[in-house]
Coordinates of C-alpha atoms (C1' of nucleotides) in Angstrom, one line a residue:
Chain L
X35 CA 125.0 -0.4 -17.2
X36 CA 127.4 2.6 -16.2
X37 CA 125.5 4.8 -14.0
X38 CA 125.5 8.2 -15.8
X39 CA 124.0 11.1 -13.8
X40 CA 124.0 15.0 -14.5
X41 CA 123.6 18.4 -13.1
X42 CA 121.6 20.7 -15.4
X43 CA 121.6 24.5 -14.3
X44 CA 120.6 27.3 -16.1
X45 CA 122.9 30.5 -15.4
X46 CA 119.6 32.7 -15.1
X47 CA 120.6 33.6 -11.4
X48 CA 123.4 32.9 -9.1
X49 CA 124.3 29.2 -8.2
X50 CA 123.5 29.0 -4.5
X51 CA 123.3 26.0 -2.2
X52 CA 120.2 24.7 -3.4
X53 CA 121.9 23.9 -7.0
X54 CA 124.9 23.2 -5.2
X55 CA 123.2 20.5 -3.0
X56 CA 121.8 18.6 -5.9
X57 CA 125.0 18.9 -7.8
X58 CA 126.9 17.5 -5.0
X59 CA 124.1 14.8 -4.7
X60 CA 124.4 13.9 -8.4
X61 CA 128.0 13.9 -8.4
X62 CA 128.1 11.4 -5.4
X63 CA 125.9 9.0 -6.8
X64 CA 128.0 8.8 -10.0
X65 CA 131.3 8.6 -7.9
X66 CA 129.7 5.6 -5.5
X67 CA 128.6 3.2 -8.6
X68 CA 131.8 4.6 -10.0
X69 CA 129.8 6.5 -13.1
X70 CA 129.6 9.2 -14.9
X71 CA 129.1 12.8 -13.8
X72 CA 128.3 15.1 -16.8
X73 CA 127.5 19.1 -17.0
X74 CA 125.1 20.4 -18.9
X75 CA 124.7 24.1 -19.3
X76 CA 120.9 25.2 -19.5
X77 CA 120.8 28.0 -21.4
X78 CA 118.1 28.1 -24.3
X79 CA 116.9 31.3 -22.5
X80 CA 118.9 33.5 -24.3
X81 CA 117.3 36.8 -22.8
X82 CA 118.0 35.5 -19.1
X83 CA 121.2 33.4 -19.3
X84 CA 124.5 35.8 -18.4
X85 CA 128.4 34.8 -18.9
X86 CA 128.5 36.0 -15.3
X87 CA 126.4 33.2 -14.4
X88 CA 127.6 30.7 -16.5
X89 CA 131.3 31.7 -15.2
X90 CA 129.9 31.6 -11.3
X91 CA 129.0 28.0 -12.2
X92 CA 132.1 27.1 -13.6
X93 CA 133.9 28.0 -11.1
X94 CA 131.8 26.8 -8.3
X95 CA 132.2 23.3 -9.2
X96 CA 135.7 23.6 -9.5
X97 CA 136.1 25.6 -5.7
X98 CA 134.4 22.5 -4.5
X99 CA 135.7 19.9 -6.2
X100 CA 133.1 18.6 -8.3
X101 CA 134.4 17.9 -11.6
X102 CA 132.3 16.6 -14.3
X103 CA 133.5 13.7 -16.7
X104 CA 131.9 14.6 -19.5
X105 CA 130.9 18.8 -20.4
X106 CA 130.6 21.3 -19.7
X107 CA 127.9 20.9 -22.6
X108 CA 125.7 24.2 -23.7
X109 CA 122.2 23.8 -25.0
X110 CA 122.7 26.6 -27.0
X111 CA 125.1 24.8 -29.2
X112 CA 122.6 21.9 -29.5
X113 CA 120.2 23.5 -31.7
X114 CA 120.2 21.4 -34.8
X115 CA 119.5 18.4 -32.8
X116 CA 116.7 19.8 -31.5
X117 CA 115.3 21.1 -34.7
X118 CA 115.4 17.6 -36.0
X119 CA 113.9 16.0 -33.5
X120 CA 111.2 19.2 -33.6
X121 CA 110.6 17.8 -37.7
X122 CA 110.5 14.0 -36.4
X123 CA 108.0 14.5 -34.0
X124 CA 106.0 16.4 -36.9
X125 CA 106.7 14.1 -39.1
X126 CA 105.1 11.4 -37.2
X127 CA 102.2 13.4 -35.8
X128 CA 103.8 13.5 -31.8
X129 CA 103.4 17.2 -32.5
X130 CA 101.7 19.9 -34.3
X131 CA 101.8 23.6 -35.4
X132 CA 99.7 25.7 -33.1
X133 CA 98.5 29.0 -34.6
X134 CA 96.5 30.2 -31.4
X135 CA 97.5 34.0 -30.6
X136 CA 98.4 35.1 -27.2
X137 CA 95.8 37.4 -27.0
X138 CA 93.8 34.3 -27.2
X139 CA 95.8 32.1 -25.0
X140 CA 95.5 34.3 -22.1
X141 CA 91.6 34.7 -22.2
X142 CA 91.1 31.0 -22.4
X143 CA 93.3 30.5 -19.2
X144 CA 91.1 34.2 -18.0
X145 CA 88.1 31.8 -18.8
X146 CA 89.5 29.0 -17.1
X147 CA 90.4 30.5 -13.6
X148 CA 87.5 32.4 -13.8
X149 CA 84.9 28.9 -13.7
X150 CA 87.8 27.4 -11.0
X151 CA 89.7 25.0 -13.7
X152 CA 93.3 24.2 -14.1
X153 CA 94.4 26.4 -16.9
X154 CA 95.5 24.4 -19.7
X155 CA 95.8 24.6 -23.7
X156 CA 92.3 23.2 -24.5
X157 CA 94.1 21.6 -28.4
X158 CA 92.2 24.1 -30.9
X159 CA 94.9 23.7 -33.7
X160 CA 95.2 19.4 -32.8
X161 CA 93.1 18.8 -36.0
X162 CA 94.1 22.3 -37.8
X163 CA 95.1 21.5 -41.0
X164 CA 95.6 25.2 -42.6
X165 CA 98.0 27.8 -41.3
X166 CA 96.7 31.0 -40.1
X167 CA 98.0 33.6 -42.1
X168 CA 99.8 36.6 -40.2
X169 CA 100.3 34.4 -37.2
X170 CA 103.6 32.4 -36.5
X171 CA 103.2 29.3 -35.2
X172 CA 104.5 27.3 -32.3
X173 CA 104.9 23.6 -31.8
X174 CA 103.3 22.0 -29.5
X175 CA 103.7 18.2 -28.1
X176 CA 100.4 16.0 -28.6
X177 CA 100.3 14.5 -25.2
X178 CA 98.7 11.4 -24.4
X179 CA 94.8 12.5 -23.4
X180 CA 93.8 9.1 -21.7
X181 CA 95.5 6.6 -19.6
X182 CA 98.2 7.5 -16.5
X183 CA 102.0 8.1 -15.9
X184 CA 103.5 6.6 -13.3
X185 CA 107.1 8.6 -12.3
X186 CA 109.2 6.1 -10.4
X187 CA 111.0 8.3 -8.0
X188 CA 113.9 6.6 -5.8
X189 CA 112.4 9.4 -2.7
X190 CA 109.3 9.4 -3.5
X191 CA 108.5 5.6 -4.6
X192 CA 105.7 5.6 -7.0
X193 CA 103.7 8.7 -8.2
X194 CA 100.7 8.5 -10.8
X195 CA 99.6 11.2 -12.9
X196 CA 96.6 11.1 -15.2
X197 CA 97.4 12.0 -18.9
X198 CA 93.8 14.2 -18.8
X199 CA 95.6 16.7 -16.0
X200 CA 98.0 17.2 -18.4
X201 CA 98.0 19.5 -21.8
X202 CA 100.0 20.0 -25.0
X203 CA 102.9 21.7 -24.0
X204 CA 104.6 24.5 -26.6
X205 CA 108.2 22.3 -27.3
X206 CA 108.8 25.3 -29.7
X207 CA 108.5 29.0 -30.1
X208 CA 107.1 30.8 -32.7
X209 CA 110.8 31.7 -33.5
X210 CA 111.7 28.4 -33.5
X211 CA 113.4 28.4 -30.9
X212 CA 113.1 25.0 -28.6
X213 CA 111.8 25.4 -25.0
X214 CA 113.1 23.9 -21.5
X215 CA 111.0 20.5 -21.0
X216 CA 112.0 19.6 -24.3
X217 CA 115.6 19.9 -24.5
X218 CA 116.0 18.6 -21.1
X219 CA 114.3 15.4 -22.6
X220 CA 116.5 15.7 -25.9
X221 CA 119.4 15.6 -23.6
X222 CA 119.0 13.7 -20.9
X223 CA 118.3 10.5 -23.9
X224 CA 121.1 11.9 -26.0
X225 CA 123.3 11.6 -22.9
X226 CA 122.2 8.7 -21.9
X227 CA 121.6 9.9 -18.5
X228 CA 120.6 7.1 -16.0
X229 CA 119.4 8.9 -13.3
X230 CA 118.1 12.1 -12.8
X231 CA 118.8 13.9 -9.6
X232 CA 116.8 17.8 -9.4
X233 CA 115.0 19.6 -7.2
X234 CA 111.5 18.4 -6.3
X235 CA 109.9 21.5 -7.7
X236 CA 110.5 19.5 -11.4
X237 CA 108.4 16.7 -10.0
X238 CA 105.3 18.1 -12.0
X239 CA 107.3 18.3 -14.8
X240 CA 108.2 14.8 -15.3
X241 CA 105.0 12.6 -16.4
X242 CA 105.6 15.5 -19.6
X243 CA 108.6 14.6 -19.7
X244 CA 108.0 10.9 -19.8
X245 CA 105.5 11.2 -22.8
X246 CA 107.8 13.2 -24.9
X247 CA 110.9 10.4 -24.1
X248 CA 108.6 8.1 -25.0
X249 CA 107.4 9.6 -28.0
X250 CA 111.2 9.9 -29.1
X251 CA 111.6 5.7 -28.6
X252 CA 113.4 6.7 -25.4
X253 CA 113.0 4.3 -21.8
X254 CA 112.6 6.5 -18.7
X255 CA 115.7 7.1 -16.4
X256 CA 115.0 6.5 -12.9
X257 CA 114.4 10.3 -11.0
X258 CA 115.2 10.8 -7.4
X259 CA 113.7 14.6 -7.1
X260 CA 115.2 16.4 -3.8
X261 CA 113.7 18.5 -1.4
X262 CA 114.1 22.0 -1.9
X263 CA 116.2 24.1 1.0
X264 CA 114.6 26.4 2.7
X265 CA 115.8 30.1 4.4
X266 CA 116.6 29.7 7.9
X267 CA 113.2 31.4 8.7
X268 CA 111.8 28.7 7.0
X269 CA 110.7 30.1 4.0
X270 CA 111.7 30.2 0.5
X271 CA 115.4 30.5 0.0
X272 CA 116.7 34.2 -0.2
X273 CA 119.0 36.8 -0.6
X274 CA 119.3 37.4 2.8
X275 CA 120.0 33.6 4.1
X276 CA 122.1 31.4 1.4
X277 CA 121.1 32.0 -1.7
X278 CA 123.9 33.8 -2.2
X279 CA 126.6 32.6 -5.4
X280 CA 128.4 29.9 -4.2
X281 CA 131.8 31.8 -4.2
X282 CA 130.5 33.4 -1.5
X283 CA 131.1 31.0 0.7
X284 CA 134.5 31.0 -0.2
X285 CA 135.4 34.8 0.4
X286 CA 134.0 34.3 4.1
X287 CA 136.5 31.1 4.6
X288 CA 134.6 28.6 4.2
X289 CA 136.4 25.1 3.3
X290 CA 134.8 23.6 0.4
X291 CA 134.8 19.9 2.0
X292 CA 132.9 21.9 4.9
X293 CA 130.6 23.4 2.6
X294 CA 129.7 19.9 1.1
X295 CA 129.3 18.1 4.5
X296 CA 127.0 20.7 5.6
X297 CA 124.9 20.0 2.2
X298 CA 124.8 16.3 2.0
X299 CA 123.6 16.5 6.1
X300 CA 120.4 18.2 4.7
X301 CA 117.8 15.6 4.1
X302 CA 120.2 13.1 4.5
X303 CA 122.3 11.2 7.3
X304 CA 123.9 8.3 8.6
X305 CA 123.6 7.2 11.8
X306 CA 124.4 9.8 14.3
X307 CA 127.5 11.2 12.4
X308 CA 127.5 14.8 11.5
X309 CA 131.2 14.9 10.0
X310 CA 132.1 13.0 7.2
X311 CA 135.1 13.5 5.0
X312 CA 134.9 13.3 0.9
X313 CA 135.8 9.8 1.2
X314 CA 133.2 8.8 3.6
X315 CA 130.4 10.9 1.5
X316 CA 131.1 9.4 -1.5
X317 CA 131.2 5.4 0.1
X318 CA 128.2 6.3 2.5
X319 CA 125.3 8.4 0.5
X320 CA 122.8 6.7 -1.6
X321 CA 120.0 8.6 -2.7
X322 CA 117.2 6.7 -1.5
X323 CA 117.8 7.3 1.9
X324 CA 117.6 11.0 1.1
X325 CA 114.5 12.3 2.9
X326 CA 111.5 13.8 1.7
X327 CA 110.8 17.4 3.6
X328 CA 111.9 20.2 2.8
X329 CA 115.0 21.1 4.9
X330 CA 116.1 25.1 6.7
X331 CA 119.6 26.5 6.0
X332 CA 121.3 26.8 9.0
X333 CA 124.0 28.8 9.2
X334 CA 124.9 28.6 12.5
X335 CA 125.7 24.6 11.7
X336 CA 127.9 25.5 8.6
X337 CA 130.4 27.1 10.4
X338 CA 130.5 24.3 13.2
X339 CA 131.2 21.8 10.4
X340 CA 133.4 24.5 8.9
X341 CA 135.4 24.5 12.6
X342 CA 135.4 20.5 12.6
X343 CA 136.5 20.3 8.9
X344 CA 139.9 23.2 9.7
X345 CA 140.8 21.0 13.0
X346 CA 140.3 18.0 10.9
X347 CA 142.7 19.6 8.3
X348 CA 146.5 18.8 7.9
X349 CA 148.7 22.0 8.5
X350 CA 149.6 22.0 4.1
X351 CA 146.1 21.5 3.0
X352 CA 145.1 24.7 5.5
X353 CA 148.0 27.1 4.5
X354 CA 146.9 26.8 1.1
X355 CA 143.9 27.9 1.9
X356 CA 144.5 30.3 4.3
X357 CA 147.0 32.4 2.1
X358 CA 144.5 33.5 -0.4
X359 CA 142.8 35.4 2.7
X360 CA 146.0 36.2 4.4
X361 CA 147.0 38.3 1.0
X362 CA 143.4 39.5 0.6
X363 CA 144.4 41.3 4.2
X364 CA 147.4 42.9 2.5
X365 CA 149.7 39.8 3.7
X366 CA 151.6 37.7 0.8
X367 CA 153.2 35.0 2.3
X368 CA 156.1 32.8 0.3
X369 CA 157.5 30.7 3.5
X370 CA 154.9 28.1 3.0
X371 CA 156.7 26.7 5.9
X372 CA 155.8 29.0 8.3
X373 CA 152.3 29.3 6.9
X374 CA 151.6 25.6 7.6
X375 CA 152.8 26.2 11.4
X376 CA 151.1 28.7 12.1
X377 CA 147.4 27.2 10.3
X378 CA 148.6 23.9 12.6
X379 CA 148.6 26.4 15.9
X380 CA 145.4 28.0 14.9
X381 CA 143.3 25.4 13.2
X382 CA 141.5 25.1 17.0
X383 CA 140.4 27.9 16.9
X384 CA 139.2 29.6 13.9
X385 CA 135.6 28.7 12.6
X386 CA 136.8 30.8 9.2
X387 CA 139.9 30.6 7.4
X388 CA 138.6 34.6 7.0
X389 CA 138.9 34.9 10.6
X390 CA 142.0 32.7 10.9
X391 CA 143.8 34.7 8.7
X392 CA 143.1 38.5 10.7
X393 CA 144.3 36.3 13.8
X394 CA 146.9 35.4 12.1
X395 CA 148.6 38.7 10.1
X396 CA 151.0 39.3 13.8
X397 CA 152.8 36.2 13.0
X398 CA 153.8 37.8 9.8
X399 CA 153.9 41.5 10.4
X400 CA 154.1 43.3 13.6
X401 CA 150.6 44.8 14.9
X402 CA 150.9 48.6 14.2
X403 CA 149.5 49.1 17.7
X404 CA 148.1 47.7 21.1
X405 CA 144.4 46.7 21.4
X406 CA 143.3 49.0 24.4
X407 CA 141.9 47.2 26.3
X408 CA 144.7 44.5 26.3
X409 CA 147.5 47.1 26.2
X410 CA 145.6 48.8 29.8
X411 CA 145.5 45.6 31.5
X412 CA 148.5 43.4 30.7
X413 CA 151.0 45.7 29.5
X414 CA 150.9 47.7 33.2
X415 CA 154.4 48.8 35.1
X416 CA 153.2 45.4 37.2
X417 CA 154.1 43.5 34.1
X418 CA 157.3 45.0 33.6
X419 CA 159.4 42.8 35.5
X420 CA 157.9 39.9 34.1
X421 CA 158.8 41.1 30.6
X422 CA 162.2 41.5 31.3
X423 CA 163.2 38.4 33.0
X424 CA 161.7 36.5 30.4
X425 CA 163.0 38.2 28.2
X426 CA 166.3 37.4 29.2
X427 CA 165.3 34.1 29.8
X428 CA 164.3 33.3 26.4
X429 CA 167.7 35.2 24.5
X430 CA 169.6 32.9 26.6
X431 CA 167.6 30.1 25.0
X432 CA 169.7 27.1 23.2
X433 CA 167.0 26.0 21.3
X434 CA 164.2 28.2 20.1
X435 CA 161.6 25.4 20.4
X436 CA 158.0 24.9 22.2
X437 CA 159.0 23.1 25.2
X438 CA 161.9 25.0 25.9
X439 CA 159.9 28.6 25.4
X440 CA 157.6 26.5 28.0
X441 CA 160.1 26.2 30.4
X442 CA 161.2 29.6 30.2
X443 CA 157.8 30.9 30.9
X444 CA 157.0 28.4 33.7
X445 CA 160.1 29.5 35.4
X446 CA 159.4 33.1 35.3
X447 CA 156.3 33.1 36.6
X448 CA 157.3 30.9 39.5
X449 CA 160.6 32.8 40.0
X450 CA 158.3 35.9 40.6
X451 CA 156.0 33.9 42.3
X452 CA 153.3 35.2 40.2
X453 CA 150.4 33.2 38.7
X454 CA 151.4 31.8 35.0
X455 CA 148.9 34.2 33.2
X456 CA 150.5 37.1 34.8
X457 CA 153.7 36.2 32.7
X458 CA 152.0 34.6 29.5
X459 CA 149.0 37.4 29.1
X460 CA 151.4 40.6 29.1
X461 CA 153.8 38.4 26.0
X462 CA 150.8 37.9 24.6
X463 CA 149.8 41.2 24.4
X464 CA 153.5 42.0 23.5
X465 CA 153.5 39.8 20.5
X466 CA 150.1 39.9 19.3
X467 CA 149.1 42.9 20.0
X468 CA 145.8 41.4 21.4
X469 CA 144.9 39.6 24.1
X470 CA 144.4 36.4 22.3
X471 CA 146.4 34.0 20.0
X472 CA 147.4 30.1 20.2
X473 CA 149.4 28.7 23.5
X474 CA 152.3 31.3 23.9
X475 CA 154.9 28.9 23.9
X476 CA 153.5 28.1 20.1
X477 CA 153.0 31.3 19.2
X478 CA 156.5 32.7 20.4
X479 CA 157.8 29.3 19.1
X480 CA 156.4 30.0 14.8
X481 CA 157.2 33.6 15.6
X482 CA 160.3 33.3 16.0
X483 CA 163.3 34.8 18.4
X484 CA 164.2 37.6 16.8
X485 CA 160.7 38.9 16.4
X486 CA 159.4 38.0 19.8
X487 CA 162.3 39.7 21.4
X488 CA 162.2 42.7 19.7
X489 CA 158.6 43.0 20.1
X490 CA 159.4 42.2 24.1
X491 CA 161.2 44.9 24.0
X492 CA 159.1 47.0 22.6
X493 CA 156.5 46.1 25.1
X494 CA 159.0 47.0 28.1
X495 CA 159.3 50.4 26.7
X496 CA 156.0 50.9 26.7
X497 CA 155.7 49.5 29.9
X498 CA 157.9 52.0 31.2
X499 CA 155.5 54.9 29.6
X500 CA 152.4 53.9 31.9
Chain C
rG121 C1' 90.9 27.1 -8.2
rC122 C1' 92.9 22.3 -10.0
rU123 C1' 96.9 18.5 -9.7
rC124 C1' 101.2 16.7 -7.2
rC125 C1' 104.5 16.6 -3.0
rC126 C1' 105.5 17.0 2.3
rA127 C1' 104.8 16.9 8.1
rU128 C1' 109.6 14.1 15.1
rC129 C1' 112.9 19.4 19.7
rG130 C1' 114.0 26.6 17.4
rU131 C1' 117.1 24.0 13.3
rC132 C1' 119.4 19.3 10.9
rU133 C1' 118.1 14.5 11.9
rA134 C1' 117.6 8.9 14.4
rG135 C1' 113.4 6.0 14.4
rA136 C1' 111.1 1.0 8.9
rG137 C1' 104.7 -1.8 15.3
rG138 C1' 107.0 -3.4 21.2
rC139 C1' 114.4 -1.8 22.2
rC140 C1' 110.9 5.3 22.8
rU141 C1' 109.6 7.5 30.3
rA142 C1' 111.7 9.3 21.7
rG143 C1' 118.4 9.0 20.6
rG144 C1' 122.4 12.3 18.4
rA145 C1' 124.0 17.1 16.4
rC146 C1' 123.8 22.7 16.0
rA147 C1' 122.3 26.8 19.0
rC148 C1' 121.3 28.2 24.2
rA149 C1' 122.3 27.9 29.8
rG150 C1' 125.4 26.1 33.9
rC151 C1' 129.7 23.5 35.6
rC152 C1' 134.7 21.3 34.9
rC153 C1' 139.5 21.9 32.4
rU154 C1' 142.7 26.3 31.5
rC155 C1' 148.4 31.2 30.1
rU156 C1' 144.1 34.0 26.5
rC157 C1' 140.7 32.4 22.8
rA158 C1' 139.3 28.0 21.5
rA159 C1' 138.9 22.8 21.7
rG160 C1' 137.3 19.0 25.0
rG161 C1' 134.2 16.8 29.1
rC162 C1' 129.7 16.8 32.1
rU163 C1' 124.7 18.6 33.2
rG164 C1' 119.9 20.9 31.7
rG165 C1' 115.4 22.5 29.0
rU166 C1' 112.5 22.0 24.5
rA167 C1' 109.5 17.6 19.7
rC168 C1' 106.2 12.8 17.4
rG169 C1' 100.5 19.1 13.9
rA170 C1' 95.0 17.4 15.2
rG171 C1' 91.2 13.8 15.2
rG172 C1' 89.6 9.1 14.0
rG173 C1' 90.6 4.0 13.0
rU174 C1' 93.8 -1.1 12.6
rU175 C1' 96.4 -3.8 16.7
rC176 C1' 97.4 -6.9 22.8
rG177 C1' 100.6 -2.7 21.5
rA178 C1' 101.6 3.0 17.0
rA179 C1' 106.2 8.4 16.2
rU180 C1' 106.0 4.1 13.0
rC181 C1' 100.2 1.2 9.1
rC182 C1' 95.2 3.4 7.1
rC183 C1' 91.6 7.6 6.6
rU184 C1' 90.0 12.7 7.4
rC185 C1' 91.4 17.5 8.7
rU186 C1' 95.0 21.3 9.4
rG187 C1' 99.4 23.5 8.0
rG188 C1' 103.5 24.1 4.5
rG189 C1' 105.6 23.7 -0.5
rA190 C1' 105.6 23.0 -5.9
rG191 C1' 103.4 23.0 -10.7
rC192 C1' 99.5 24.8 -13.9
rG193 C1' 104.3 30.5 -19.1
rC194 C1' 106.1 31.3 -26.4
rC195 C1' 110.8 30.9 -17.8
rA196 C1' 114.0 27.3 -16.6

RNA sequence: GCUCCCAUCGUCUAGAGGCCUAGGACACAGCCCUCUCAAGGCUGGUACGAGGGUUCGAAUCCCUCUGGGAGCGCCA
């Protein structure tokens, strides 16, 4: 049987980590038993559900790469199947119209709290057989009252509910309108979904869930629920750490392979290995080894991987990340060319392609002025000399290439008999305009002669100022 | 309140009875390397929530407690 999994959000909110981590976990389990990963758009709550959600959503999965073989589908659309299935199952007694107000509803539950109970729909209209006039009805599901439900999770193992903890849940509104637990079981048969992958949170949910597939003919799919990510303070995710939309992550230069090795390390891992590429995710993960406790977000580890992932890049796969940030700065750049050299002499040290990219804009247009601090110290009548001898040095250059910018540098400094840093810091400062950038033989190297000698010269002007 | 889930360094985790004087990673501190920043290398501190069992032996199995989380909506 084809191993058919799905991810199920409802574009309510934005889709942060948390969603994005059981996505990913859904999408890799189809991809290892080389199945079927389908998207199913949640959104039967029509007051709650945005475009601006839905549209985050879309284009999450696409950032990071995980495509869906089958969808996007919309519940919304799905409505006449669930209407039918809402007449089968009162057709064949599985459900039943309720005509209890809400007025009453919530002093039953007020009643129930009040003597310590679980609050629960006590089945008034189960045997009702007149409607109540002036009241529109809901449906609710006739669940099971005796006997147990046993959810077999592949985290959890085994976990037994009893049918009497349970109530009839409303599967429709008194507008008709079909809620959550039931489409989600409409679906999930309809799609033949084999396994479910969600949040642990839905765990309660299921033996429900089971009943009503059961009541439809159905045969339960086997669940692996995940646990939920935490804030890096340990509490519930929020605002203020992660849960944050996705896209986020990809305005602060974030690599979307990085992104998804940090999420697949939470509550999971092989071995002592903390960087895995797609390939290796998708050959290594299995959901049961996913663990059971609750995991922090920990940002401080995302932009580690995020560091690992750029120096684990090829030059072409960084430019074309890096450029979107390099224009955001005000810097469109068409030699793709020189983009990929100068990612290659920076991918060691950026932890952001954001950050990469502002350390970066010198290669492409000259710095509008000195940093200070750097200009104070390096750029001193001391370093004049230097300057100029390399300068001449390099314009009498045959080739304009790494080693031979390296030689030129090495024989200023011990022509002068200074230390190397007093010749590479003050073209540094020269070129970049800061007092750091890659290895100056690189940098001068992608920058190119005519730049770094007019920018020398520049720099011996000023110099001459001080 | 009731039901369900969970519990190893600050954080992510390894550990499926002896290999554990508990390993790795992030972060932190120090040192080395060094043209800057990084990267890299080395060193260091910090953890099995508590109490009972079972066993020759328990981080690992069982029970209780404690702590955390989720669900109990005409939300998803």
């Amino acid at each position: 049987m084809t191993v058919r999994t799905r991810f199920a959000p409802s574009p309510t909110g934005m889709l942060h980590i948390g969603g994005v981590r059981t996505a990913l976990f859904s999408w890799l389990y189809a991809k290892r038993h080389g199945g079927v990963f389908v998207l199913r758009i949640e959104d039967t709550d029509r007051e709650r559900s945005t475009e601006e959600a839905t549209q985050v959503i879309l284009d999450g999965m696409e950032w990071l790469g995980l495509h869906a073989d089958e969808g996007p589908f919309y519940q919304t659309r799905r409505m006449d199947r669930y209407r039918e299935v809402l007449e089968q199952f009162l057709a064949s007694g599985h459900a039943y119209r309720c005509y209890c107000t809400k007025e009453e509803l919530e002093a039953m539950r007020a009643r129930q709290l009040e003597a310590k109970q679980k609050p629960r729909y006590d089945g008034t209209c189960r045997h009702r057989t007149e409607p109540r006039p002036g009241v529109d009805p809901v449906i609710r599901f006739k669940n099971p009252q005796e006997g147990v439900v046993i959810v077999e999770d592949e985290i959890h193992g085994n976990v037994r509910f009893e049918n009497s903890e349970l109530d009839d849940l409303i599967i429709a509104r008194s507008d008709g309108t079909p809620t959550y637990n039931f489409c989600v079981v409409v679906d999930d048969w309809d799609m033949r979904i084999t396994h479910v992958i969600r949040g642990d949170d839905h765990l309660n949910n299921t033996p429900r869930q089971i009943n009503m597939l059961k009541a439809l003919g159905g045969t339960p799919p086997k669940y692996a629920h995940v646990p939920m990510i935490l804030g890096a303070d340990g509490a519930k995710l929020s605002k203020r750490h992660g849960a944050v939309s996705v896209l986020q992550y990809r305005e602060e230069g974030y690599l979307p392979e990085a992104l998804l090795n940090y999420l697949v390390r939470l509550g999971w891992s092989h071995g002592d290995q903390e960087v895995f590429s797609l390939e290796e995710m998708i050959r290594l993960f299995d959901i049961k080894d996913v663990n059971k406790a609750a995991s922090a977000f920990n940002p401080d580890k995302l932009l580690w991987l995020n560091q690992q992932h750029i120096m684990r890049s090829t030059p072409e796969h960084l430019a074309k990340h890096l450029k979107p940030h390099l224009a955001a700065l005000g810097v469109p750049v068409d030699d793709e060319e020189k983009l990929a050299a100068v990612a290659k002499s920076q991918q060691e040290r950026a932890k952001t392609l954001k950050e990469m990219a502002q350390n970066s804009v010198f290669f492409f247009r000259e710095p509008a002025a000195y940093d200070e601090k750097a200009a104070k110290k390096n750029l001193t009548a001391e370093a004049k000399p230097a300057l100029e001898l390399v300068m001449e040095k390099l314009g009498a250059l045959e080739t304009w290439s790494a080693a031979a910018i390296h030689q030129a540098v090495n024989d200023t400094a011990t022509q002068l008999g200074v230390g190397l840093g007093k010749v590479a810091q003050p073209i540094r400062v020269a070129v970049s305009g800061t007092s750091v950038s890659p290895p100056i033989d690189v940098t001068l190297e992608v920058l190119g002669r005519e730049m770094t000698l007019q920018r020398l010269k520049k720099a011996v002007e000023y110099c001459g100022r001080v």
